[in-house]
Amino acid sequence: MGVRIRERDGAWWIFIHHNKQRKAKRVGPGEAGKKAAKDAARLIQARLALGQAAFDEPPQPEPKADLATVGSYLKAWLKEHAQVNCKPSTYAEYSWCIEHILLPEFGTLPLDALTVAHVRQIIAKYTEAGKSRATIRNYLAPLRAAFTQAEDDGLVSKNPAAKLGKLLKHTKGSAKDIHPLTRQETATLLDTAKAKTPLISPLLFCAVRTGLRRGELIGLQWGDIDLAGRSLLVRRAVVRGVVGPPKSGKPRRVDLSAGLCAELTALRAEHEREAEADGEALKLDAPVFRSPRGFRWDEHNLDKLWRETLKASGIRKVRLHDLRHTFASQLIEQGAYPKYIQEQLGHASITMTMDTYGHLFPNRNRGLVDGLDSLDFEGRNATPAQLTDGACEGASLSARKVVRPTGLEPVTPRSVVWCSIH
């Protein structure tokens, strides 16, 4: 006689071997299923010992009332899974999306009542509001991740947000939907910042010259700046007030232009004078770009000053992140190699760089096909000797220097055939 419990296919089962007969009963998924299976196994063991039937009352997992709605499940998933397994910045992003986007939309729905149609509705709503495909994808990312967990636990039969790529296929916005500033717009913006919002003028200049993301600019410290070597090291990013690693997960070194190096040198000297006035030395962990109170910038306050600068400049409405695209587009204009641009921006792959900026590279290859016509012309007018020895100097070897002109090749070990050049 034996009663055992085991997890199989995402659920807990009871297996009974009694009087040469075997039976199995599915109980349920998750911790609730495991607890119910253990309790039922003890009861069955006692019944079998008394000669009673094993399953007079089919065991049922204890219901979890706090997982009855989408909202309660998302909150539980955020605390038990996302907070433990995600980067701090990702957790902060998920928290914001759940609180401000998902709970108002789906919070009161029963967990198993959420459908693909509901997901389509929220996509349509934010598409109409002018949100990009990437933004909507970010809004729905925690929903997809949470329901993947719910599906694995057997709480829902299908993840309605599983195929976001297909659902977002026909929404506007793409990898090429970027808005870099022109040279004139860049100059106007930087001049306006110096005159109207000098607090963020160095930060904006750094953004245009390095392509750093907003969180990376906020997280930059003086210990990351190598003025002598004209470079900086991106080691952290601040997202929704949470300090974490850069988006790529690893540090990267970014080159500094001579103009930016001069700007940062002047800014450091200013910070050193202020620290001296307080009887202290400038600390390496002090923020490079700081608020009026001397702390690193709050994202909300920085965005507010950005909008003020943009309005005062009179240029078209763009995002602070578009200064990153401006940096990339100006590098392309200067003839930079795609690999260098990828390294400076911290993209995970060259594919990401080319998917985003490939359309900005000038088409310098079209003239190459015209060169093929000249090769044909040279071939038609070549002498027999030129055709034999090769028309391009150093491009090929004479055939007689490569293989023997006649005869059979020596036997190749373990070869089943012999080859000839004829």
Coordinates of C-alpha atoms in Angstrom, one line a residue:
M1 CA 0.0 0.0 0.0
G2 CA 1.4 3.4 -0.9
V3 CA 0.1 7.0 -1.4
R4 CA 2.4 9.6 -2.9
I5 CA 2.0 13.1 -4.3
R6 CA 3.9 14.4 -7.3
E7 CA 3.9 17.5 -9.5
R8 CA 3.3 16.7 -13.1
D9 CA 2.4 19.0 -16.1
G10 CA 2.1 22.1 -13.8
A11 CA -0.3 20.5 -11.3
W12 CA -0.1 18.3 -8.1
W13 CA -1.4 14.7 -8.3
I14 CA -2.1 11.9 -5.9
F15 CA -0.8 8.4 -6.9
I16 CA -2.2 5.4 -5.1
H17 CA -0.9 1.8 -5.2
H18 CA -3.2 -0.5 -3.2
N19 CA -4.1 -4.2 -3.6
K20 CA -2.2 -4.5 -6.9
Q21 CA -4.3 -1.6 -8.3
R22 CA -3.0 1.9 -9.3
K23 CA -5.0 5.1 -9.3
A24 CA -4.1 8.7 -9.9
K25 CA -6.0 11.9 -9.2
R26 CA -5.2 15.4 -10.3
V27 CA -5.6 17.9 -7.4
G28 CA -4.5 21.4 -8.7
P29 CA -1.6 23.7 -9.4
G30 CA 0.5 25.9 -7.2
E31 CA 1.0 26.0 -3.5
A32 CA -2.8 25.6 -2.9
G33 CA -2.8 22.4 -5.0
K34 CA 0.3 21.0 -3.1
K35 CA -1.3 21.7 0.3
A36 CA -4.6 20.1 -0.8
A37 CA -2.7 17.1 -2.2
K38 CA -0.8 16.5 1.1
D39 CA -4.0 16.8 3.2
A40 CA -5.8 14.4 0.9
A41 CA -2.9 11.9 0.8
R42 CA -3.0 11.7 4.6
L43 CA -6.8 11.2 4.6
I44 CA -6.5 8.5 1.9
Q45 CA -3.8 6.7 3.8
A46 CA -6.0 6.6 6.8
R47 CA -9.0 5.4 4.8
L48 CA -7.1 2.6 3.1
A49 CA -5.8 1.5 6.5
L50 CA -9.5 1.2 7.6
G51 CA -10.5 -0.6 4.4
Q52 CA -12.5 2.3 3.1
A53 CA -12.5 3.6 -0.5
A54 CA -9.7 6.0 -1.4
F55 CA -11.8 8.8 -3.1
D56 CA -15.1 9.1 -1.2
E57 CA -14.8 12.9 -1.7
P58 CA -12.6 14.1 -4.5
P59 CA -9.9 16.4 -3.0
Q60 CA -10.2 20.1 -4.0
P61 CA -7.5 22.8 -3.7
E62 CA -8.3 25.6 -1.3
P63 CA -9.6 28.6 -3.3
K64 CA -7.5 31.7 -3.1
A65 CA -9.9 34.6 -2.7
D66 CA -7.1 37.2 -3.2
L67 CA -6.6 35.9 -6.8
A68 CA -10.2 36.3 -7.8
T69 CA -9.6 39.4 -10.0
V70 CA -7.0 40.6 -12.5
G71 CA -6.1 43.5 -10.2
S72 CA -5.5 41.4 -7.1
Y73 CA -3.5 38.8 -9.1
L74 CA -1.3 41.6 -10.7
K75 CA -0.6 43.0 -7.3
A76 CA 0.3 39.6 -5.9
W77 CA 2.5 38.8 -8.9
L78 CA 4.3 42.1 -8.7
K79 CA 5.2 41.5 -5.0
E80 CA 6.0 37.8 -5.2
H81 CA 7.6 37.5 -8.6
A82 CA 8.6 40.9 -10.2
Q83 CA 10.1 42.4 -7.1
V84 CA 12.2 39.3 -6.6
N85 CA 13.3 38.4 -10.1
C86 CA 13.4 41.7 -12.1
K87 CA 15.9 44.6 -12.1
P88 CA 14.9 47.5 -9.9
S89 CA 14.2 49.7 -12.9
T90 CA 12.0 47.0 -14.5
Y91 CA 10.2 46.5 -11.2
A92 CA 9.6 50.3 -11.0
E93 CA 8.3 50.4 -14.6
Y94 CA 6.0 47.4 -14.0
S95 CA 4.7 49.0 -10.8
W96 CA 3.8 52.2 -12.6
C97 CA 2.1 50.4 -15.5
I98 CA 0.0 48.2 -13.3
E99 CA -1.0 51.1 -11.0
H100 CA -1.8 53.7 -13.7
I101 CA -2.7 51.6 -16.8
L102 CA -3.7 48.1 -16.1
L103 CA -5.7 48.4 -12.8
P104 CA -8.0 51.2 -14.1
E105 CA -8.7 49.1 -17.3
F106 CA -8.9 45.5 -16.1
G107 CA -8.6 45.6 -12.3
T108 CA -12.2 44.5 -11.4
L109 CA -12.4 41.7 -14.1
P110 CA -12.4 38.1 -12.9
L111 CA -9.0 36.6 -13.6
D112 CA -10.3 34.1 -16.1
A113 CA -12.5 36.7 -17.8
L114 CA -9.8 38.7 -19.5
T115 CA -9.7 38.1 -23.2
V116 CA -7.7 39.1 -26.3
A117 CA -10.6 41.5 -27.1
H118 CA -9.9 43.4 -23.9
V119 CA -6.2 43.7 -24.9
R120 CA -7.2 44.9 -28.4
Q121 CA -9.4 47.6 -26.8
I122 CA -6.6 49.0 -24.7
I123 CA -4.3 49.0 -27.8
A124 CA -6.9 50.9 -29.8
K125 CA -7.4 53.4 -27.0
Y126 CA -3.8 54.3 -26.6
T127 CA -3.1 54.2 -30.3
E128 CA -5.9 56.8 -30.8
A129 CA -4.3 58.8 -28.0
G130 CA -1.1 59.1 -30.0
K131 CA 1.0 56.6 -28.1
S132 CA 3.7 54.7 -30.1
R133 CA 3.8 51.0 -30.5
A134 CA 6.8 50.8 -28.2
T135 CA 5.0 52.7 -25.4
I136 CA 1.9 50.5 -25.7
R137 CA 4.1 47.4 -25.6
N138 CA 5.6 48.7 -22.4
Y139 CA 2.2 49.3 -20.9
L140 CA 1.2 45.7 -21.6
A141 CA 4.5 44.0 -20.7
P142 CA 3.6 43.3 -17.0
L143 CA 0.2 41.9 -18.1
R144 CA 1.8 39.5 -20.5
A145 CA 4.4 38.4 -17.9
A146 CA 1.9 38.0 -15.1
F147 CA -0.5 36.0 -17.2
T148 CA 2.3 33.7 -18.4
Q149 CA 2.8 32.8 -14.8
A150 CA -1.0 32.4 -14.3
E151 CA -1.1 30.1 -17.3
D152 CA 1.8 28.0 -16.0
D153 CA 0.0 27.7 -12.6
G154 CA -3.2 26.5 -14.3
L155 CA -5.2 29.6 -13.1
V156 CA -6.1 30.6 -16.7
S157 CA -6.3 28.5 -19.8
K158 CA -4.8 31.1 -22.2
N159 CA -2.6 34.2 -21.9
P160 CA -4.6 37.0 -23.7
A161 CA -1.5 39.2 -24.0
A162 CA 0.8 36.4 -25.3
K163 CA 0.9 37.6 -29.0
L164 CA 1.6 41.3 -28.5
G165 CA 3.7 41.5 -31.7
K166 CA 0.7 40.3 -33.8
L167 CA -1.8 42.5 -31.9
L168 CA 0.4 45.6 -32.4
K169 CA 1.3 44.8 -36.0
H170 CA -1.1 47.4 -37.5
T171 CA -0.6 50.1 -34.9
K172 CA 1.4 53.2 -36.0
G173 CA 5.0 53.7 -35.0
S174 CA 8.0 51.6 -36.0
A175 CA 11.7 51.4 -35.4
K176 CA 12.1 54.0 -38.0
D177 CA 9.7 56.4 -36.4
I178 CA 12.4 58.6 -34.9
H179 CA 12.7 62.4 -34.9
P180 CA 16.3 63.6 -34.8
L181 CA 16.9 67.3 -34.7
T182 CA 18.5 69.1 -37.7
R183 CA 21.8 71.0 -37.2
Q184 CA 19.9 74.3 -37.0
E185 CA 17.4 73.0 -34.5
T186 CA 20.2 71.6 -32.4
A187 CA 22.0 74.9 -32.3
T188 CA 18.8 76.8 -31.5
L189 CA 17.9 74.4 -28.7
L190 CA 21.4 74.6 -27.1
D191 CA 21.5 78.4 -27.4
T192 CA 18.1 78.6 -25.8
A193 CA 19.1 76.4 -22.9
K194 CA 22.1 78.5 -22.1
A195 CA 20.0 81.7 -22.1
K196 CA 16.7 80.5 -20.6
T197 CA 17.3 77.3 -18.6
P198 CA 21.0 77.2 -17.7
L199 CA 20.4 74.6 -15.1
I200 CA 20.0 71.9 -17.7
S201 CA 22.2 73.4 -20.4
P202 CA 25.2 71.1 -19.7
L203 CA 22.9 68.0 -19.5
L204 CA 21.3 68.8 -22.9
F205 CA 24.7 69.4 -24.5
C206 CA 25.9 66.1 -23.1
A207 CA 22.8 64.3 -24.4
V208 CA 23.4 65.7 -27.9
R209 CA 27.1 64.8 -27.9
T210 CA 26.9 61.3 -26.3
G211 CA 23.5 59.9 -27.0
L212 CA 23.0 58.9 -23.3
R213 CA 19.5 58.0 -22.2
R214 CA 17.7 60.2 -19.7
G215 CA 18.3 57.8 -16.8
E216 CA 22.0 57.4 -17.7
L217 CA 22.4 61.2 -17.7
I218 CA 20.7 61.5 -14.3
G219 CA 22.9 58.7 -12.9
L220 CA 26.2 60.1 -14.2
Q221 CA 28.7 60.8 -11.4
W222 CA 32.1 62.6 -11.5
G223 CA 33.9 59.3 -10.9
D224 CA 32.6 58.2 -14.2
I225 CA 34.2 61.0 -16.1
D226 CA 37.7 60.7 -17.5
L227 CA 38.5 64.3 -18.8
A228 CA 42.1 63.4 -19.5
G229 CA 41.1 60.4 -21.6
R230 CA 38.1 62.2 -23.1
S231 CA 35.6 59.5 -22.2
L232 CA 32.9 58.6 -19.7
L233 CA 31.8 55.3 -18.3
V234 CA 28.1 54.6 -18.2
R235 CA 27.6 52.4 -15.2
R236 CA 24.1 53.1 -13.9
A237 CA 20.7 54.5 -14.9
V238 CA 18.0 56.1 -12.8
V239 CA 14.5 55.0 -13.8
R240 CA 11.5 56.3 -11.8
G241 CA 13.8 57.2 -8.9
V242 CA 15.4 53.7 -8.7
V243 CA 19.1 53.3 -9.4
G244 CA 20.1 50.3 -11.4
P245 CA 22.4 49.0 -14.2
P246 CA 22.2 50.5 -17.7
K247 CA 19.6 49.0 -20.0
S248 CA 22.1 46.7 -21.6
G249 CA 23.0 45.3 -18.2
K250 CA 26.7 46.1 -18.5
P251 CA 28.9 49.3 -18.5
R252 CA 30.0 51.0 -21.7
R253 CA 32.6 53.6 -22.5
V254 CA 31.5 56.6 -24.5
D255 CA 33.9 59.1 -26.2
L256 CA 33.7 62.8 -25.4
S257 CA 34.1 65.5 -28.1
A258 CA 36.5 68.3 -27.5
G259 CA 33.7 70.8 -27.0
L260 CA 31.9 68.6 -24.4
C261 CA 35.2 67.9 -22.6
A262 CA 35.6 71.7 -22.2
E263 CA 32.0 72.1 -21.0
L264 CA 32.4 69.3 -18.4
T265 CA 35.8 70.7 -17.3
A266 CA 34.2 74.1 -16.6
L267 CA 31.2 72.4 -14.8
R268 CA 33.6 70.4 -12.6
A269 CA 35.6 73.5 -11.7
E270 CA 32.3 75.2 -10.6
H271 CA 31.3 72.2 -8.5
E272 CA 34.7 72.1 -6.9
R273 CA 34.5 75.8 -5.9
E274 CA 31.1 75.2 -4.3
A275 CA 32.4 72.2 -2.4
E276 CA 35.5 74.2 -1.2
A277 CA 33.2 76.9 0.0
D278 CA 31.5 74.3 2.2
G279 CA 34.9 73.1 3.4
E280 CA 34.8 69.8 1.5
A281 CA 36.3 68.2 -1.5
L282 CA 34.2 67.3 -4.5
K283 CA 33.2 63.6 -4.1
L284 CA 33.5 61.1 -6.9
D285 CA 29.9 59.9 -6.3
A286 CA 28.5 63.4 -6.7
P287 CA 26.1 63.8 -9.6
V288 CA 27.5 65.5 -12.7
F289 CA 24.1 67.1 -13.5
R290 CA 22.3 68.2 -10.4
S291 CA 19.1 70.0 -9.4
P292 CA 19.1 73.4 -7.7
R293 CA 19.2 71.7 -4.3
G294 CA 22.4 69.9 -5.3
F295 CA 21.0 66.4 -5.7
R296 CA 20.5 64.3 -8.8
W297 CA 17.6 65.3 -11.0
D298 CA 14.1 64.0 -10.4
E299 CA 12.8 62.8 -13.8
H300 CA 9.5 64.8 -13.5
N301 CA 11.3 68.0 -12.7
L302 CA 13.8 67.5 -15.5
D303 CA 11.0 66.8 -18.0
K304 CA 9.3 70.0 -16.9
L305 CA 12.4 72.1 -17.6
W306 CA 12.9 70.3 -20.9
R307 CA 9.4 71.3 -22.0
E308 CA 10.1 74.9 -21.0
T309 CA 13.3 74.9 -23.0
L310 CA 11.6 73.3 -26.0
K311 CA 8.8 75.9 -25.9
A312 CA 11.2 78.8 -25.6
S313 CA 13.3 77.6 -28.5
G314 CA 10.3 77.6 -30.9
I315 CA 11.4 74.3 -32.6
R316 CA 9.0 71.4 -33.2
K317 CA 7.9 69.3 -30.3
V318 CA 10.2 66.4 -29.7
R319 CA 11.1 64.2 -26.7
L320 CA 14.2 64.4 -24.6
H321 CA 15.0 60.9 -25.9
D322 CA 15.2 62.3 -29.5
L323 CA 18.5 63.9 -28.5
R324 CA 19.8 60.4 -28.5
H325 CA 18.5 59.9 -32.1
T326 CA 20.1 63.3 -32.9
F327 CA 23.5 62.1 -31.7
A328 CA 23.2 58.9 -33.9
S329 CA 22.0 60.7 -37.0
Q330 CA 24.9 63.3 -36.7
L331 CA 27.4 60.5 -36.4
I332 CA 26.0 58.9 -39.5
E333 CA 26.2 62.2 -41.3
Q334 CA 29.9 62.3 -40.3
G335 CA 30.5 58.9 -41.9
A336 CA 30.8 56.8 -38.7
Y337 CA 30.7 53.1 -39.0
P338 CA 27.6 51.3 -37.7
K339 CA 29.6 49.2 -35.3
Y340 CA 31.0 52.4 -33.6
I341 CA 27.5 53.8 -33.3
Q342 CA 26.3 50.6 -31.7
E343 CA 29.1 50.7 -29.2
Q344 CA 28.5 54.4 -28.3
L345 CA 24.7 53.9 -27.9
G346 CA 25.0 50.6 -26.0
H347 CA 22.8 48.7 -28.3
A348 CA 22.7 44.9 -27.6
S349 CA 23.4 44.1 -31.3
I350 CA 24.3 45.8 -34.6
T351 CA 20.9 44.5 -35.8
M352 CA 19.2 46.9 -33.4
T353 CA 21.3 49.8 -34.6
M354 CA 20.6 49.1 -38.2
D355 CA 16.9 48.5 -37.7
T356 CA 16.6 51.9 -36.0
Y357 CA 19.0 54.0 -38.0
G358 CA 19.6 52.0 -41.2
H359 CA 17.3 54.2 -43.3
L360 CA 19.5 57.3 -42.4
F361 CA 22.7 55.9 -43.9
P362 CA 23.3 57.5 -47.3
N363 CA 23.1 55.1 -50.3
R364 CA 26.7 55.1 -51.4
N365 CA 26.4 51.7 -53.0
R366 CA 24.4 52.5 -56.1
G367 CA 27.5 53.6 -58.1
L368 CA 29.1 50.2 -57.4
V369 CA 26.8 48.5 -59.9
D370 CA 28.0 50.9 -62.6
G371 CA 31.5 49.5 -62.0
L372 CA 30.3 46.1 -63.1
D373 CA 29.6 47.5 -66.6
S374 CA 33.2 48.6 -66.8
L375 CA 34.4 45.2 -65.8
D376 CA 32.5 43.6 -68.7
F377 CA 34.0 46.2 -71.1
E378 CA 37.5 45.3 -69.9
G379 CA 36.8 41.6 -70.3
R380 CA 35.6 42.0 -73.9
N381 CA 38.8 44.0 -74.8
A382 CA 41.3 41.9 -72.9
T383 CA 44.0 39.9 -74.7
P384 CA 44.2 36.1 -74.4
A385 CA 47.1 36.4 -72.1
Q386 CA 45.2 38.7 -69.8
L387 CA 42.3 36.3 -69.7
T388 CA 44.6 33.4 -68.8
D389 CA 46.6 35.2 -66.2
G390 CA 43.8 37.3 -64.7
A391 CA 43.0 40.9 -65.5
C392 CA 43.1 42.1 -61.9
E393 CA 46.6 42.5 -60.5
G394 CA 47.0 40.5 -57.3
A395 CA 43.4 39.4 -57.3
S396 CA 43.9 35.8 -58.6
L397 CA 46.6 33.2 -59.1
S398 CA 47.3 31.4 -62.3
A399 CA 45.4 28.1 -62.6
R400 CA 48.7 26.2 -63.1
K401 CA 49.9 27.4 -59.7
V402 CA 46.9 26.0 -58.0
V403 CA 46.4 22.5 -59.5
R404 CA 48.3 20.1 -61.7
P405 CA 47.1 20.5 -65.3
T406 CA 46.6 16.7 -66.0
G407 CA 46.5 13.4 -64.3
L408 CA 45.0 11.9 -61.2
E409 CA 45.4 13.3 -57.7
P410 CA 47.2 11.3 -55.0
V411 CA 45.0 8.9 -53.0
T412 CA 43.3 10.7 -50.1
P413 CA 43.2 8.7 -46.8
R414 CA 39.8 7.3 -46.2
S415 CA 38.5 8.7 -49.5
V416 CA 36.2 6.4 -51.5
V417 CA 36.8 8.2 -54.8
W418 CA 39.6 9.7 -56.8
C419 CA 39.2 13.1 -58.4
S420 CA 40.6 14.7 -61.6
I421 CA 40.4 18.3 -62.7
H422 CA 38.9 17.1 -66.0

